[in-house]
């Protein structure tokens, strides 16, 4: 991918405009793959549960649907690339981490509020703790991507 594209300047000459840096290259590819898998898994699970079992645990199923939306937005941002997408993905990863820590703690303190697990229950224990590891890894990658200068 070229580092810059040619764009017309205001005076009619051409000027180099920075191209969008892909956030889904190198180690970012693994993040895109994992976030994509988690998007599909959380969305599929929550859609079924919201339709077929909503009365059983509405809070847990709604939170799983919210996590699917967050995962999907992060996946999209990583694939889109560019500084704006990096900032948006960084904010969503931070929100995701707060969600995992908050919901994880809530599920430990008040089991009755969650008769069924969410993706973020017990800090993602049902998903091998990937839900707590993923946003930390994402934040580290996105911070590194900010400091790298295009070659």
Coordinates of N, CA, C and O in Angstrom, one line a residue:
X1 N 0.9 -1.2 0.0 CA 0.0 0.0 0.0 C 0.9 1.2 0.0 O 1.8 1.4 0.8
X2 N 0.7 2.2 -0.9 CA 1.5 3.4 -0.9 C 1.2 4.2 0.3 O 0.2 4.2 0.9
X3 N 2.3 5.0 0.7 CA 2.2 5.8 1.9 C 1.4 7.1 1.6 O 0.9 7.7 2.6
X4 N 1.4 7.6 0.4 CA 0.6 8.8 0.1 C 0.0 8.7 -1.2 O 0.3 7.9 -2.1
X5 N -1.0 9.5 -1.4 CA -1.7 9.5 -2.7 C -1.6 10.9 -3.2 O -1.3 11.9 -2.5
X6 N -1.7 11.1 -4.5 CA -1.6 12.4 -5.1 C -3.0 13.0 -5.1 O -4.0 12.5 -5.6
X7 N -3.1 14.2 -4.6 CA -4.4 15.0 -4.6 C -4.1 16.4 -5.1 O -3.1 17.0 -4.8
X8 N -5.1 16.9 -5.8 CA -4.9 18.3 -6.3 C -4.9 19.3 -5.1 O -5.7 19.2 -4.2
X9 N -3.9 20.2 -5.2 CA -3.9 21.3 -4.2 C -4.8 22.4 -4.6 O -5.3 22.5 -5.7
X10 N -4.9 23.4 -3.7 CA -5.8 24.5 -4.0 C -5.4 25.3 -5.2 O -6.2 25.9 -5.9
X11 N -4.1 25.4 -5.5 CA -3.6 26.2 -6.6 C -3.5 25.4 -7.9 O -3.0 25.8 -8.9
X12 N -4.1 24.2 -7.9 CA -4.1 23.4 -9.1 C -2.9 22.4 -9.2 O -3.0 21.5 -10.1
X13 N -1.9 22.6 -8.4 CA -0.8 21.7 -8.4 C -1.2 20.4 -7.7 O -2.3 20.4 -7.1
X14 N -0.4 19.4 -7.7 CA -0.7 18.2 -6.9 C 0.2 18.2 -5.7 O 1.3 18.6 -5.7
X15 N -0.4 17.7 -4.6 CA 0.3 17.6 -3.3 C 0.1 16.2 -2.8 O -0.9 15.6 -3.1
X16 N 1.0 15.8 -2.1 CA 0.9 14.4 -1.5 C 0.0 14.5 -0.2 O 0.3 15.3 0.7
X17 N -1.0 13.7 -0.2 CA -1.9 13.6 0.9 C -1.6 12.3 1.6 O -1.5 11.3 0.9
X18 N -1.6 12.2 2.9 CA -1.3 11.0 3.6 C -2.4 10.0 3.3 O -3.6 10.3 3.4
X19 N -2.1 8.7 3.0 CA -3.1 7.7 2.9 C -3.4 7.1 4.2 O -2.7 7.3 5.2
X20 N -4.6 6.5 4.3 CA -5.0 5.8 5.5 C -4.1 4.7 5.8 O -3.8 3.9 5.0
X21 N -3.5 4.7 7.0 CA -2.7 3.6 7.5 C -3.6 2.5 7.9 O -4.5 2.7 8.7
X22 N -3.3 1.3 7.4 CA -4.1 0.1 7.8 C -3.8 -0.3 9.2 O -2.6 -0.4 9.5
X23 N -4.8 -0.5 10.0 CA -4.5 -0.9 11.4 C -4.6 -2.4 11.5 O -4.3 -3.0 12.5
X24 N -5.1 -3.1 10.4 CA -5.3 -4.5 10.4 C -4.1 -5.2 9.7 O -4.3 -6.3 9.1
X25 N -2.9 -4.7 9.7 CA -1.8 -5.4 9.2 C -0.9 -5.8 10.3 O -1.0 -5.3 11.4
X26 N 0.0 -6.8 10.0 CA 0.9 -7.3 11.0 C 0.1 -7.9 12.2 O -0.9 -8.6 11.9
X27 N 0.4 -7.6 13.4 CA -0.3 -8.1 14.6 C -1.8 -7.6 14.5 O -2.6 -8.3 15.1
X28 N -2.0 -6.6 13.9 CA -3.4 -6.1 13.8 C -4.3 -7.1 13.1 O -5.5 -7.1 13.3
X29 N -3.8 -7.9 12.2 CA -4.6 -9.0 11.5 C -5.2 -9.9 12.5 O -6.3 -10.3 12.4
X30 N -4.4 -10.3 13.5 CA -4.9 -11.2 14.5 C -6.1 -10.5 15.3 O -7.1 -11.1 15.6
X31 N -5.9 -9.2 15.6 CA -7.0 -8.5 16.3 C -8.2 -8.4 15.4 O -9.3 -8.6 15.9
X32 N -8.1 -8.2 14.1 CA -9.2 -8.1 13.2 C -9.9 -9.5 13.2 O -11.1 -9.6 13.3
X33 N -9.1 -10.6 13.1 CA -9.7 -11.9 13.1 C -10.5 -12.2 14.4 O -11.6 -12.7 14.4
X34 N -9.8 -11.9 15.5 CA -10.5 -12.2 16.8 C -11.7 -11.3 17.0 O -12.8 -11.8 17.5
X35 N -11.6 -10.0 16.7 CA -12.8 -9.2 16.9 C -13.9 -9.6 15.9 O -15.1 -9.5 16.3
X36 N -13.5 -10.0 14.7 CA -14.5 -10.5 13.8 C -15.2 -11.8 14.3 O -16.5 -11.9 14.2
X37 N -14.5 -12.7 14.8 CA -15.1 -13.9 15.4 C -16.0 -13.6 16.6 O -17.1 -14.1 16.7
X38 N -15.5 -12.7 17.5 CA -16.3 -12.3 18.6 C -17.6 -11.5 18.2 O -18.6 -11.7 18.9
X39 N -17.5 -10.8 17.1 CA -18.7 -10.1 16.7 C -19.7 -11.1 16.2 O -20.9 -11.0 16.7
X40 N -19.3 -12.0 15.4 CA -20.3 -13.0 15.0 C -20.8 -13.9 16.1 O -22.0 -14.1 16.2
X41 N -19.9 -14.3 17.0 CA -20.3 -15.2 18.1 C -21.3 -14.4 19.1 O -22.4 -15.0 19.4
X42 N -20.9 -13.2 19.5 CA -21.8 -12.5 20.4 C -23.1 -12.1 19.8 O -24.1 -12.2 20.4
X43 N -23.0 -11.7 18.5 CA -24.3 -11.3 17.8 C -25.2 -12.5 17.6 O -26.4 -12.4 17.9
X44 N -24.7 -13.6 17.2 CA -25.5 -14.8 17.0 C -26.1 -15.3 18.3 O -27.3 -15.5 18.3
X45 N -25.3 -15.4 19.3 CA -25.8 -15.8 20.6 C -26.9 -14.9 21.1 O -27.9 -15.3 21.6
X46 N -26.6 -13.6 21.1 CA -27.5 -12.6 21.7 C -28.8 -12.5 20.9 O -29.9 -12.4 21.5
X47 N -28.8 -12.6 19.6 CA -30.0 -12.5 18.8 C -30.9 -13.7 19.1 O -32.1 -13.5 19.4
X48 N -30.3 -14.9 19.2 CA -31.1 -16.0 19.5 C -31.7 -15.9 20.9 O -32.9 -16.1 21.2
X49 N -30.9 -15.5 21.9 CA -31.3 -15.4 23.3 C -32.4 -14.2 23.4 O -33.3 -14.4 24.2
X50 N -32.2 -13.1 22.7 CA -33.2 -12.0 22.8 C -34.5 -12.5 22.2 O -35.6 -12.1 22.7
X51 N -34.5 -13.3 21.2 CA -35.7 -13.7 20.5 C -36.4 -14.9 21.3 O -37.6 -14.8 21.6
X52 N -35.6 -15.9 21.7 CA -36.2 -17.1 22.3 C -36.2 -17.1 23.8 O -37.1 -17.8 24.3
X53 N -35.4 -16.3 24.4 CA -35.3 -16.5 25.9 C -35.2 -15.1 26.6 O -34.8 -15.1 27.8
X54 N -35.7 -14.1 26.0 CA -35.6 -12.8 26.6 C -36.1 -12.7 28.1 O -35.4 -12.1 28.9
X55 N -37.2 -13.3 28.4 CA -37.8 -13.2 29.7 C -36.9 -13.9 30.8 O -37.0 -13.6 31.9
X56 N -36.0 -14.8 30.4 CA -35.1 -15.5 31.3 C -34.0 -14.6 31.9 O -33.8 -14.7 33.1
X57 N -33.4 -13.8 31.1 CA -32.3 -13.0 31.6 C -32.1 -11.8 30.6 O -31.1 -11.6 29.9
X58 N -33.1 -10.8 30.6 CA -33.0 -9.7 29.7 C -31.8 -8.8 29.8 O -31.2 -8.4 28.8
X59 N -31.3 -8.6 31.0 CA -30.1 -7.8 31.2 C -28.9 -8.5 30.6 O -28.1 -7.8 29.8
X60 N -28.7 -9.7 30.9 CA -27.5 -10.4 30.3 C -27.5 -10.5 28.8 O -26.5 -10.3 28.2
X61 N -28.7 -10.8 28.2 CA -28.8 -10.9 26.8 C -28.6 -9.5 26.1 O -28.0 -9.5 25.0
X62 N -29.1 -8.5 26.7 CA -29.0 -7.2 26.2 C -27.5 -6.7 26.2 O -27.0 -6.1 25.3
X63 N -26.8 -7.1 27.3 CA -25.4 -6.7 27.4 C -24.6 -7.5 26.4 O -23.6 -7.0 25.8
X64 N -25.0 -8.8 26.1 CA -24.3 -9.5 25.1 C -24.5 -8.9 23.7 O -23.5 -8.8 22.9
X65 N -25.7 -8.4 23.5 CA -25.9 -7.7 22.2 C -25.1 -6.4 22.1 O -24.5 -6.1 21.0
X66 N -25.0 -5.7 23.2 CA -24.2 -4.5 23.2 C -22.7 -4.8 23.0 O -22.0 -4.1 22.2
X67 N -22.2 -5.9 23.5 CA -20.8 -6.3 23.3 C -20.6 -6.6 21.8 O -19.6 -6.3 21.2
X68 N -21.6 -7.2 21.2 CA -21.5 -7.5 19.7 C -21.4 -6.3 18.9 O -20.6 -6.2 18.0
X69 N -22.1 -5.2 19.3 CA -22.0 -4.0 18.6 C -20.7 -3.3 18.8 O -20.0 -2.8 17.8
X70 N -20.1 -3.4 20.0 CA -18.8 -2.8 20.3 C -17.8 -3.6 19.5 O -16.9 -3.0 18.8
X71 N -17.8 -4.9 19.5 CA -16.9 -5.7 18.7 C -16.9 -5.4 17.2 O -15.9 -5.3 16.6
X72 N -18.1 -5.3 16.7 CA -18.3 -5.0 15.3 C -17.7 -3.6 14.9 O -17.1 -3.5 13.9
X73 N -17.9 -2.6 15.8 CA -17.4 -1.3 15.5 C -15.9 -1.3 15.5 O -15.2 -0.7 14.7
X74 N -15.3 -2.0 16.5 CA -13.8 -2.1 16.5 C -13.3 -2.8 15.3 O -12.3 -2.4 14.7
X75 N -13.9 -3.9 14.9 CA -13.5 -4.6 13.7 C -13.5 -3.7 12.5 O -12.6 -3.6 11.7
X76 N -14.6 -3.0 12.3 CA -14.8 -2.1 11.2 C -13.7 -1.0 11.2 O -13.1 -0.7 10.2
X77 N -13.4 -0.4 12.4 CA -12.4 0.6 12.5 C -11.0 0.1 12.2 O -10.2 0.8 11.6
X78 N -10.7 -1.1 12.7 CA -9.4 -1.7 12.4 C -9.2 -1.9 10.9 O -8.1 -1.7 10.3
X79 N -10.2 -2.4 10.2 CA -10.2 -2.6 8.8 C -10.1 -1.3 8.0 O -9.3 -1.2 7.1
X80 N -10.9 -0.3 8.4 CA -10.9 1.0 7.7 C -9.6 1.7 7.8 O -9.1 2.2 6.8
X81 N -9.0 1.7 8.9 CA -7.7 2.4 9.1 C -7.8 3.9 9.1 O -8.9 4.5 9.0
X82 N -6.7 4.5 9.2 CA -6.6 6.0 9.3 C -6.6 6.4 10.8 O -7.0 5.7 11.7
X83 N -6.3 7.7 11.0 CA -6.1 8.2 12.3 C -7.5 8.3 13.0 O -7.6 8.1 14.2
X84 N -8.5 8.8 12.3 CA -9.9 8.9 12.9 C -10.4 7.5 13.3 O -11.0 7.4 14.4
X85 N -10.2 6.5 12.5 CA -10.6 5.2 12.8 C -9.8 4.6 14.0 O -10.4 3.9 14.9
X86 N -8.5 5.0 14.1 CA -7.7 4.5 15.2 C -8.2 5.1 16.5 O -8.3 4.4 17.5
X87 N -8.5 6.4 16.5 CA -9.0 7.0 17.7 C -10.4 6.4 18.1 O -10.6 6.2 19.3
X88 N -11.2 6.2 17.2 CA -12.5 5.6 17.5 C -12.4 4.2 18.0 O -13.0 3.8 19.0
X89 N -11.5 3.4 17.4 CA -11.3 2.0 17.9 C -10.6 2.1 19.3 O -11.0 1.3 20.2
X90 N -9.7 3.0 19.5 CA -9.1 3.2 20.8 C -10.2 3.5 21.9 O -10.2 2.9 23.0
X91 N -11.1 4.4 21.6 CA -12.1 4.7 22.6 C -13.0 3.5 22.8 O -13.4 3.3 24.0
X92 N -13.4 2.8 21.8 CA -14.2 1.6 21.9 C -13.5 0.5 22.7 O -14.2 -0.2 23.5
X93 N -12.2 0.3 22.5 CA -11.5 -0.7 23.3 C -11.4 -0.3 24.7 O -11.6 -1.2 25.6
X94 N -11.3 1.0 25.0 CA -11.3 1.5 26.4 C -12.7 1.2 27.0 O -12.8 0.7 28.1
X95 N -13.8 1.5 26.2 CA -15.1 1.3 26.7 C -15.4 -0.2 26.9 O -16.0 -0.6 27.9
X96 N -14.8 -1.0 26.0 CA -15.0 -2.5 26.1 C -14.3 -3.0 27.4 O -14.8 -3.8 28.2
X97 N -13.1 -2.5 27.7 CA -12.3 -2.9 28.9 C -13.1 -2.5 30.1 O -13.2 -3.3 31.1
X98 N -13.6 -1.3 30.2 CA -14.5 -0.8 31.3 C -15.7 -1.7 31.4 O -16.1 -2.1 32.6
X99 N -16.3 -2.1 30.3 CA -17.5 -3.0 30.4 C -17.1 -4.4 30.9 O -17.8 -4.9 31.8
X100 N -16.0 -4.9 30.5 CA -15.6 -6.3 30.9 C -15.3 -6.2 32.4 O -15.7 -7.1 33.2
X101 N -14.6 -5.2 32.9 CA -14.2 -5.1 34.3 C -15.5 -4.8 35.1 O -15.7 -5.4 36.2
X102 N -16.3 -3.9 34.6 CA -17.5 -3.6 35.4 C -18.5 -4.7 35.5 O -19.0 -5.1 36.5
X103 N -18.8 -5.3 34.3 CA -19.8 -6.4 34.3 C -19.2 -7.6 35.0 O -19.9 -8.3 35.7
X104 N -17.9 -7.9 34.7 CA -17.2 -9.0 35.4 C -17.3 -8.9 36.9 O -17.6 -9.9 37.6
X105 N -17.1 -7.7 37.5 CA -17.2 -7.5 38.9 C -18.7 -7.6 39.4 O -19.0 -8.2 40.4
X106 N -19.6 -7.0 38.6 CA -21.0 -7.1 38.9 C -21.5 -8.5 39.0 O -22.2 -8.9 39.9
X107 N -21.1 -9.3 38.0 CA -21.5 -10.7 38.0 C -20.9 -11.5 39.2 O -21.6 -12.5 39.7
X108 N -19.8 -11.1 39.7 CA -19.2 -11.8 40.9 C -19.9 -11.3 42.2 O -20.1 -12.1 43.1
X109 N -20.3 -10.1 42.2 CA -20.9 -9.5 43.4 C -22.4 -9.8 43.6 O -22.9 -9.9 44.7
X110 N -23.1 -9.9 42.4 CA -24.6 -10.0 42.5 C -25.0 -11.1 41.4 O -25.5 -10.7 40.3
X111 N -24.8 -12.3 41.8 CA -25.1 -13.4 40.8 C -26.6 -13.4 40.5 O -27.0 -13.8 39.3
X112 N -27.5 -12.9 41.3 CA -28.9 -13.0 41.0 C -29.3 -12.0 39.9 O -30.3 -12.2 39.2
X113 N -28.5 -11.0 39.7 CA -28.8 -10.1 38.6 C -28.5 -10.7 37.2 O -29.0 -10.2 36.2
X114 N -27.7 -11.8 37.2 CA -27.4 -12.4 36.0 C -27.6 -13.9 36.0 O -26.7 -14.7 36.2
X115 N -28.9 -14.3 35.8 CA -29.3 -15.7 35.9 C -28.6 -16.5 34.7 O -28.5 -17.7 34.8
X116 N -28.2 -15.8 33.7 CA -27.4 -16.4 32.6 C -26.2 -15.6 32.3 O -26.3 -14.3 32.5
X117 N -25.2 -16.1 31.8 CA -23.9 -15.4 31.6 C -24.0 -14.5 30.4 O -24.7 -14.7 29.4
X118 N -23.2 -13.5 30.4 CA -22.9 -12.6 29.3 C -21.5 -12.9 28.8 O -20.8 -13.7 29.4
X119 N -21.2 -12.3 27.6 CA -19.8 -12.5 27.1 C -18.8 -12.0 28.2 O -17.7 -12.5 28.3
X120 N -19.2 -11.0 28.9 CA -18.3 -10.3 29.8 C -18.4 -10.8 31.3 O -17.7 -10.4 32.2
X121 N -19.3 -11.8 31.5 CA -19.4 -12.4 32.9 C -18.1 -13.0 33.4 O -17.4 -13.6 32.6
X122 N -17.9 -12.8 34.7 CA -16.7 -13.3 35.3 C -15.4 -13.0 34.5 O -14.5 -13.8 34.4
X123 N -15.4 -11.8 34.0 CA -14.2 -11.3 33.2 C -14.0 -12.1 31.9 O -12.8 -12.2 31.4
X124 N -15.0 -12.8 31.4 CA -14.9 -13.5 30.2 C -14.4 -15.0 30.4 O -13.8 -15.6 29.5
X125 N -14.6 -15.5 31.6 CA -14.1 -16.8 31.9 C -14.6 -17.9 31.0 O -13.9 -18.8 30.6
X126 N -15.9 -17.7 30.6 CA -16.5 -18.7 29.6 C -15.9 -18.6 28.3 O -16.1 -19.5 27.4
X127 N -15.1 -17.6 28.0 CA -14.4 -17.5 26.7 C -12.9 -17.4 26.9 O -12.2 -16.7 26.2
X128 N -12.4 -18.2 27.9 CA -11.0 -18.3 28.1 C -10.3 -16.9 28.5 O -9.2 -16.7 28.2
X129 N -11.1 -16.0 29.0 CA -10.6 -14.7 29.4 C -10.2 -13.8 28.2 O -9.6 -12.8 28.4
X130 N -10.5 -14.3 27.0 CA -10.2 -13.5 25.8 C -10.9 -12.1 25.9 O -10.3 -11.1 25.5
X131 N -12.2 -12.0 26.4 CA -12.8 -10.7 26.5 C -12.1 -9.7 27.3 O -12.2 -8.5 27.1
X132 N -11.2 -10.1 28.3 CA -10.5 -9.1 29.0 C -9.1 -8.9 28.4 O -8.5 -7.8 28.5
X133 N -8.6 -9.9 27.8 CA -7.2 -9.8 27.1 C -7.3 -9.0 25.8 O -6.4 -8.2 25.5
X134 N -8.4 -9.2 25.1 CA -8.6 -8.5 23.8 C -8.5 -7.0 23.8 O -7.8 -6.4 23.1
X135 N -9.3 -6.3 24.7 CA -9.2 -4.9 24.7 C -7.8 -4.3 25.2 O -7.4 -3.3 24.7
X136 N -7.2 -5.0 26.1 CA -5.9 -4.6 26.5 C -4.9 -4.7 25.4 O -4.1 -3.8 25.1
X137 N -4.9 -5.8 24.6 CA -4.1 -6.0 23.5 C -4.4 -4.9 22.4 O -3.5 -4.3 21.8
X138 N -5.7 -4.7 22.2 CA -6.1 -3.7 21.2 C -5.6 -2.3 21.6 O -5.2 -1.6 20.7
X139 N -5.8 -1.9 22.8 CA -5.3 -0.6 23.3 C -3.8 -0.5 23.0 O -3.3 0.6 22.6
X140 N -3.0 -1.5 23.3 CA -1.6 -1.5 23.1 C -1.3 -1.3 21.7 O -0.4 -0.5 21.3
X141 N -1.9 -2.1 20.8 CA -1.7 -2.0 19.4 C -2.1 -0.7 18.8 O -1.3 -0.1 18.0
X142 N -3.2 -0.2 19.2 CA -3.7 1.1 18.7 C -2.8 2.3 19.2 O -2.6 3.3 18.5
X143 N -2.3 2.2 20.4 CA -1.3 3.2 20.9 C 0.0 3.1 20.1 O 0.5 4.2 19.7
X144 N 0.4 1.9 19.8 CA 1.7 1.8 19.0 C 1.4 2.3 17.6 O 2.3 3.0 17.0
X145 N 0.3 2.0 17.0 CA 0.0 2.5 15.7 C 0.0 4.0 15.6 O 0.3 4.6 14.6
X146 N -0.4 4.7 16.7 CA -0.4 6.2 16.7 C 1.0 6.7 16.7 O 1.3 7.7 16.0
X147 N 1.9 6.1 17.3 CA 3.3 6.6 17.4 C 4.1 6.2 16.2 O 5.2 6.9 16.0
X148 N 3.7 5.2 15.4 CA 4.5 4.9 14.3 C 4.3 5.9 13.2 O 3.2 6.4 12.9
X149 N 5.3 6.3 12.5 CA 5.2 7.2 11.3 C 5.2 6.3 10.1 O 6.0 5.4 10.0
X150 N 4.4 6.7 9.1 CA 4.4 5.9 7.8 C 5.8 6.0 7.2 O 6.4 7.0 7.2
X151 N 6.2 4.9 6.6 CA 7.5 4.9 5.9 C 7.5 5.5 4.6 O 6.5 5.6 3.9

